[in-house]
A tleap script that builds the chain and sets N, CA, C and O, in Angstrom:
source leaprc.protein.ff14SB
mol = sequence {
  NMET LEU VAL LEU SER ARG ARG LEU GLY GLU
  GLU ILE VAL ILE ASN ASP ASN ILE ARG VAL
  LYS VAL VAL ALA ILE GLN GLY ASN ARG VAL
  ARG LEU GLY PHE VAL ALA PRO GLU GLU VAL
  THR VAL HIE ARG GLU GLU ILE HIE GLN GLN
  ARG LEU GLU PHE ALA ASP ALA PRO GLU PHE
  PRO HIE GLU ALA LEU ALA ALA CHIE
}
set mol.1.N position { 10.276 13.945 -6.316 }
set mol.1.CA position { 9.442 12.845 -6.752 }
set mol.1.C position { 9.755 12.542 -8.217 }
set mol.1.O position { 9.794 13.438 -9.060 }
set mol.2.N position { 9.970 11.297 -8.488 }
set mol.2.CA position { 10.171 10.842 -9.863 }
set mol.2.C position { 8.803 10.549 -10.465 }
set mol.2.O position { 8.009 9.827 -9.862 }
set mol.3.N position { 8.518 11.086 -11.620 }
set mol.3.CA position { 7.249 10.848 -12.306 }
set mol.3.C position { 7.550 10.143 -13.617 }
set mol.3.O position { 8.332 10.630 -14.433 }
set mol.4.N position { 6.915 8.980 -13.813 }
set mol.4.CA position { 7.133 8.192 -15.021 }
set mol.4.C position { 5.815 7.945 -15.728 }
set mol.4.O position { 4.767 7.857 -15.088 }
set mol.5.N position { 5.864 7.835 -17.028 }
set mol.5.CA position { 4.688 7.469 -17.812 }
set mol.5.C position { 4.843 6.020 -18.243 }
set mol.5.O position { 5.924 5.597 -18.653 }
set mol.6.N position { 3.760 5.264 -18.148 }
set mol.6.CA position { 3.758 3.872 -18.585 }
set mol.6.C position { 2.468 3.613 -19.327 }
set mol.6.O position { 1.447 4.247 -19.060 }
set mol.7.N position { 2.516 2.688 -20.253 }
set mol.7.CA position { 1.327 2.268 -20.987 }
set mol.7.C position { 0.853 0.933 -20.426 }
set mol.7.O position { 1.566 0.275 -19.668 }
set mol.8.N position { -0.337 0.550 -20.802 }
set mol.8.CA position { -0.908 -0.716 -20.370 }
set mol.8.C position { 0.071 -1.862 -20.629 }
set mol.8.O position { 0.572 -2.009 -21.743 }
set mol.9.N position { 0.339 -2.655 -19.625 }
set mol.9.CA position { 1.242 -3.797 -19.749 }
set mol.9.C position { 2.699 -3.479 -19.447 }
set mol.9.O position { 3.506 -4.396 -19.294 }
set mol.10.N position { 3.053 -2.211 -19.359 }
set mol.10.CA position { 4.442 -1.843 -19.084 }
set mol.10.C position { 4.706 -1.853 -17.583 }
set mol.10.O position { 3.792 -1.707 -16.772 }
set mol.11.N position { 5.984 -2.030 -17.233 }
set mol.11.CA position { 6.383 -2.164 -15.835 }
set mol.11.C position { 7.423 -1.141 -15.434 }
set mol.11.O position { 8.097 -0.538 -16.269 }
set mol.12.N position { 7.530 -0.966 -14.126 }
set mol.12.CA position { 8.601 -0.191 -13.504 }
set mol.12.C position { 9.288 -1.143 -12.536 }
set mol.12.O position { 8.614 -1.882 -11.818 }
set mol.13.N position { 10.600 -1.137 -12.504 }
set mol.13.CA position { 11.362 -1.989 -11.595 }
set mol.13.C position { 12.055 -1.097 -10.576 }
set mol.13.O position { 12.721 -0.125 -10.931 }
set mol.14.N position { 11.887 -1.447 -9.293 }
set mol.14.CA position { 12.489 -0.687 -8.196 }
set mol.14.C position { 13.466 -1.595 -7.464 }
set mol.14.O position { 13.094 -2.672 -7.000 }
set mol.15.N position { 14.705 -1.160 -7.365 }
set mol.15.CA position { 15.725 -1.858 -6.586 }
set mol.15.C position { 15.902 -3.321 -6.994 }
set mol.15.O position { 16.242 -4.149 -6.148 }
set mol.16.N position { 15.690 -3.649 -8.223 }
set mol.16.CA position { 15.870 -4.998 -8.775 }
set mol.16.C position { 14.960 -6.068 -8.185 }
set mol.16.O position { 14.999 -7.210 -8.642 }
set mol.17.N position { 14.127 -5.734 -7.166 }
set mol.17.CA position { 13.301 -6.788 -6.580 }
set mol.17.C position { 11.830 -6.396 -6.407 }
set mol.17.O position { 11.054 -7.173 -5.850 }
set mol.18.N position { 11.437 -5.221 -6.868 }
set mol.18.CA position { 10.040 -4.791 -6.811 }
set mol.18.C position { 9.617 -4.387 -8.217 }
set mol.18.O position { 10.289 -3.600 -8.884 }
set mol.19.N position { 8.487 -4.943 -8.652 }
set mol.19.CA position { 7.974 -4.641 -9.981 }
set mol.19.C position { 6.561 -4.073 -9.853 }
set mol.19.O position { 5.734 -4.594 -9.106 }
set mol.20.N position { 6.303 -3.003 -10.589 }
set mol.20.CA position { 4.976 -2.383 -10.621 }
set mol.20.C position { 4.535 -2.394 -12.083 }
set mol.20.O position { 5.225 -1.868 -12.955 }
set mol.21.N position { 3.376 -3.000 -12.335 }
set mol.21.CA position { 2.898 -3.146 -13.710 }
set mol.21.C position { 1.526 -2.500 -13.858 }
set mol.21.O position { 0.667 -2.660 -12.991 }
set mol.22.N position { 1.318 -1.775 -14.948 }
set mol.22.CA position { 0.005 -1.229 -15.275 }
set mol.22.C position { -0.809 -2.380 -15.862 }
set mol.22.O position { -0.532 -2.851 -16.965 }
set mol.23.N position { -1.829 -2.831 -15.101 }
set mol.23.CA position { -2.598 -3.994 -15.546 }
set mol.23.C position { -3.937 -3.625 -16.177 }
set mol.23.O position { -4.517 -4.431 -16.904 }
set mol.24.N position { -4.442 -2.407 -15.906 }
set mol.24.CA position { -5.703 -1.980 -16.521 }
set mol.24.C position { -5.831 -0.469 -16.445 }
set mol.24.O position { -5.349 0.167 -15.508 }
set mol.25.N position { -6.492 0.091 -17.450 }
set mol.25.CA position { -6.817 1.514 -17.465 }
set mol.25.C position { -8.278 1.616 -17.878 }
set mol.25.O position { -8.663 1.158 -18.954 }
set mol.26.N position { -9.100 2.229 -17.002 }
set mol.26.CA position { -10.519 2.398 -17.302 }
set mol.26.C position { -10.890 3.832 -16.949 }
set mol.26.O position { -11.025 4.170 -15.773 }
set mol.27.N position { -11.051 4.666 -17.953 }
set mol.27.CA position { -11.355 6.073 -17.713 }
set mol.27.C position { -10.204 6.738 -16.979 }
set mol.27.O position { -9.068 6.738 -17.453 }
set mol.28.N position { -10.511 7.311 -15.805 }
set mol.28.CA position { -9.454 7.978 -15.040 }
set mol.28.C position { -8.886 7.088 -13.940 }
set mol.28.O position { -8.184 7.573 -13.053 }
set mol.29.N position { -9.183 5.792 -13.992 }
set mol.29.CA position { -8.666 4.839 -13.000 }
set mol.29.C position { -7.603 3.957 -13.624 }
set mol.29.O position { -7.754 3.461 -14.740 }
set mol.30.N position { -6.530 3.774 -12.882 }
set mol.30.CA position { -5.426 2.921 -13.330 }
set mol.30.C position { -5.257 1.813 -12.303 }
set mol.30.O position { -5.164 2.095 -11.108 }
set mol.31.N position { -5.218 0.563 -12.736 }
set mol.31.CA position { -4.977 -0.568 -11.835 }
set mol.31.C position { -3.526 -0.974 -11.976 }
set mol.31.O position { -3.009 -1.146 -13.080 }
set mol.32.N position { -2.881 -1.122 -10.827 }
set mol.32.CA position { -1.471 -1.487 -10.786 }
set mol.32.C position { -1.320 -2.853 -10.135 }
set mol.32.O position { -2.048 -3.189 -9.201 }
set mol.33.N position { -0.385 -3.625 -10.626 }
set mol.33.CA position { -0.027 -4.899 -10.012 }
set mol.33.C position { 1.373 -4.787 -9.433 }
set mol.33.O position { 2.259 -4.187 -10.042 }
set mol.34.N position { 1.569 -5.367 -8.252 }
set mol.34.CA position { 2.855 -5.280 -7.567 }
set mol.34.C position { 3.411 -6.668 -7.318 }
set mol.34.O position { 2.688 -7.578 -6.912 }
set mol.35.N position { 4.699 -6.821 -7.564 }
set mol.35.CA position { 5.422 -8.034 -7.190 }
set mol.35.C position { 6.578 -7.561 -6.338 }
set mol.35.O position { 7.424 -6.785 -6.783 }
set mol.36.N position { 6.602 -8.049 -5.082 }
set mol.36.CA position { 7.631 -7.608 -4.138 }
set mol.36.C position { 7.951 -8.759 -3.189 }
set mol.36.O position { 7.134 -9.662 -3.010 }
set mol.37.N position { 9.127 -8.732 -2.586 }
set mol.37.CA position { 9.459 -9.756 -1.597 }
set mol.37.C position { 8.454 -9.741 -0.447 }
set mol.37.O position { 7.833 -8.713 -0.178 }
set mol.38.N position { 8.291 -10.888 0.235 }
set mol.38.CA position { 7.337 -11.001 1.336 }
set mol.38.C position { 7.554 -9.972 2.427 }
set mol.38.O position { 6.594 -9.512 3.046 }
set mol.39.N position { 8.796 -9.606 2.671 }
set mol.39.CA position { 9.098 -8.680 3.766 }
set mol.39.C position { 8.772 -7.221 3.416 }
set mol.39.O position { 8.875 -6.346 4.276 }
set mol.40.N position { 8.388 -6.954 2.185 }
set mol.40.CA position { 8.017 -5.599 1.764 }
set mol.40.C position { 6.504 -5.473 1.832 }
set mol.40.O position { 5.782 -6.220 1.172 }
set mol.41.N position { 6.024 -4.520 2.637 }
set mol.41.CA position { 4.579 -4.302 2.715 }
set mol.41.C position { 4.170 -3.262 1.677 }
set mol.41.O position { 4.877 -2.284 1.432 }
set mol.42.N position { 3.013 -3.504 1.078 }
set mol.42.CA position { 2.472 -2.579 0.080 }
set mol.42.C position { 1.030 -2.289 0.484 }
set mol.42.O position { 0.211 -3.204 0.563 }
set mol.43.N position { 0.716 -1.014 0.740 }
set mol.43.CA position { -0.627 -0.605 1.129 }
set mol.43.C position { -1.039 0.623 0.338 }
set mol.43.O position { -0.200 1.423 -0.076 }
set mol.44.N position { -2.358 0.762 0.132 }
set mol.44.CA position { -2.866 2.037 -0.377 }
set mol.44.C position { -2.577 3.085 0.672 }
set mol.44.O position { -2.470 2.761 1.855 }
set mol.45.N position { -2.446 4.340 0.262 }
set mol.45.CA position { -2.063 5.417 1.180 }
set mol.45.C position { -3.030 5.537 2.349 }
set mol.45.O position { -2.593 5.721 3.485 }
set mol.46.N position { -4.347 5.436 2.097 }
set mol.46.CA position { -5.314 5.588 3.191 }
set mol.46.C position { -5.217 4.441 4.206 }
set mol.46.O position { -5.439 4.653 5.398 }
set mol.47.N position { -4.896 3.253 3.751 }
set mol.47.CA position { -4.697 2.120 4.666 }
set mol.47.C position { -3.420 2.326 5.471 }
set mol.47.O position { -3.383 2.047 6.670 }
set mol.48.N position { -2.400 2.803 4.826 }
set mol.48.CA position { -1.140 3.099 5.517 }
set mol.48.C position { -1.371 4.116 6.644 }
set mol.48.O position { -0.854 3.943 7.748 }
set mol.49.N position { -2.139 5.165 6.370 }
set mol.49.CA position { -2.440 6.175 7.385 }
set mol.49.C position { -3.213 5.572 8.552 }
set mol.49.O position { -2.921 5.875 9.709 }
set mol.50.N position { -4.196 4.724 8.260 }
set mol.50.CA position { -4.963 4.066 9.327 }
set mol.50.C position { -4.055 3.207 10.198 }
set mol.50.O position { -4.167 3.220 11.424 }
set mol.51.N position { -3.165 2.469 9.566 }
set mol.51.CA position { -2.248 1.617 10.324 }
set mol.51.C position { -1.366 2.462 11.237 }
set mol.51.O position { -1.090 2.063 12.368 }
set mol.52.N position { -0.923 3.620 10.764 }
set mol.52.CA position { -0.107 4.502 11.594 }
set mol.52.C position { -0.919 5.038 12.767 }
set mol.52.O position { -0.416 5.111 13.888 }
set mol.53.N position { -2.173 5.413 12.516 }
set mol.53.CA position { -3.029 5.929 13.587 }
set mol.53.C position { -3.270 4.874 14.655 }
set mol.53.O position { -3.187 5.170 15.847 }
set mol.54.N position { -3.568 3.647 14.242 }
set mol.54.CA position { -3.816 2.581 15.212 }
set mol.54.C position { -2.549 2.194 15.956 }
set mol.54.O position { -2.613 1.798 17.120 }
set mol.55.N position { -1.416 2.300 15.310 }
set mol.55.CA position { -0.151 1.983 15.974 }
set mol.55.C position { 0.136 2.983 17.081 }
set mol.55.O position { 0.762 2.627 18.080 }
set mol.56.N position { -0.313 4.239 16.927 }
set mol.56.CA position { -0.090 5.283 17.925 }
set mol.56.C position { -1.168 5.313 19.001 }
set mol.56.O position { -0.987 5.966 20.029 }
set mol.57.N position { -2.294 4.615 18.784 }
set mol.57.CA position { -3.392 4.655 19.747 }
set mol.57.C position { -3.004 3.908 21.020 }
set mol.57.O position { -2.396 2.840 20.954 }
set mol.58.N position { -3.359 4.475 22.196 }
set mol.58.CA position { -3.044 3.780 23.448 }
set mol.58.C position { -3.893 2.521 23.592 }
set mol.58.O position { -5.039 2.477 23.145 }
set mol.59.N position { -3.325 1.515 24.213 }
set mol.59.CA position { -4.068 0.283 24.456 }
set mol.59.C position { -4.856 0.429 25.741 }
set mol.59.O position { -4.394 1.063 26.690 }
set mol.60.N position { -6.051 -0.157 25.778 }
set mol.60.CA position { -6.871 -0.118 26.969 }
set mol.60.C position { -6.541 -1.322 27.843 }
set mol.60.O position { -6.428 -2.441 27.343 }
set mol.61.N position { -6.386 -1.100 29.138 }
set mol.61.CA position { -6.159 -2.240 30.034 }
set mol.61.C position { -7.393 -3.142 30.064 }
set mol.61.O position { -8.517 -2.658 29.937 }
set mol.62.N position { -7.191 -4.428 30.229 }
set mol.62.CA position { -8.299 -5.390 30.257 }
set mol.62.C position { -9.271 -5.068 31.393 }
set mol.62.O position { -10.471 -5.304 31.252 }
set mol.63.N position { -8.782 -4.533 32.516 }
set mol.63.CA position { -9.645 -4.207 33.646 }
set mol.63.C position { -10.660 -3.126 33.275 }
set mol.63.O position { -11.813 -3.201 33.698 }
set mol.64.N position { -10.257 -2.126 32.498 }
set mol.64.CA position { -11.162 -1.052 32.107 }
set mol.64.C position { -12.269 -1.593 31.218 }
set mol.64.O position { -13.409 -1.140 31.312 }
set mol.65.N position { -11.961 -2.532 30.376 }
set mol.65.CA position { -12.979 -3.120 29.493 }
set mol.65.C position { -13.936 -3.985 30.295 }
set mol.65.O position { -15.134 -3.991 30.013 }
set mol.66.N position { -13.441 -4.714 31.288 }
set mol.66.CA position { -14.267 -5.602 32.077 }
set mol.66.C position { -15.214 -4.823 32.981 }
set mol.66.O position { -16.263 -5.351 33.352 }
set mol.67.N position { -14.883 -3.589 33.348 }
set mol.67.CA position { -15.704 -2.786 34.246 }
set mol.67.C position { -16.993 -2.323 33.566 }
set mol.67.O position { -17.952 -1.975 34.256 }
set mol.68.N position { -17.039 -2.309 32.272 }
set mol.68.CA position { -18.235 -1.803 31.565 }
set mol.68.C position { -19.144 -2.904 31.216 }
set mol.68.O position { -20.197 -2.670 30.622 }
savepdb mol mol.pdb
quit
């Protein structure tokens, strides 16, 4: 893992087309801004995990839902 230090207003550039900027620091919270191509998805880790869980969940047939 690469660990970098940045100050308020400073940016990190990834692969020439993704930019991450420190936009605010309040106590122990840091707000980041992201600029990335449309085809690049950016999610918080917990949202990413939820999306993976739902992607693996089996789909219910419409008949099973209609029976209840």
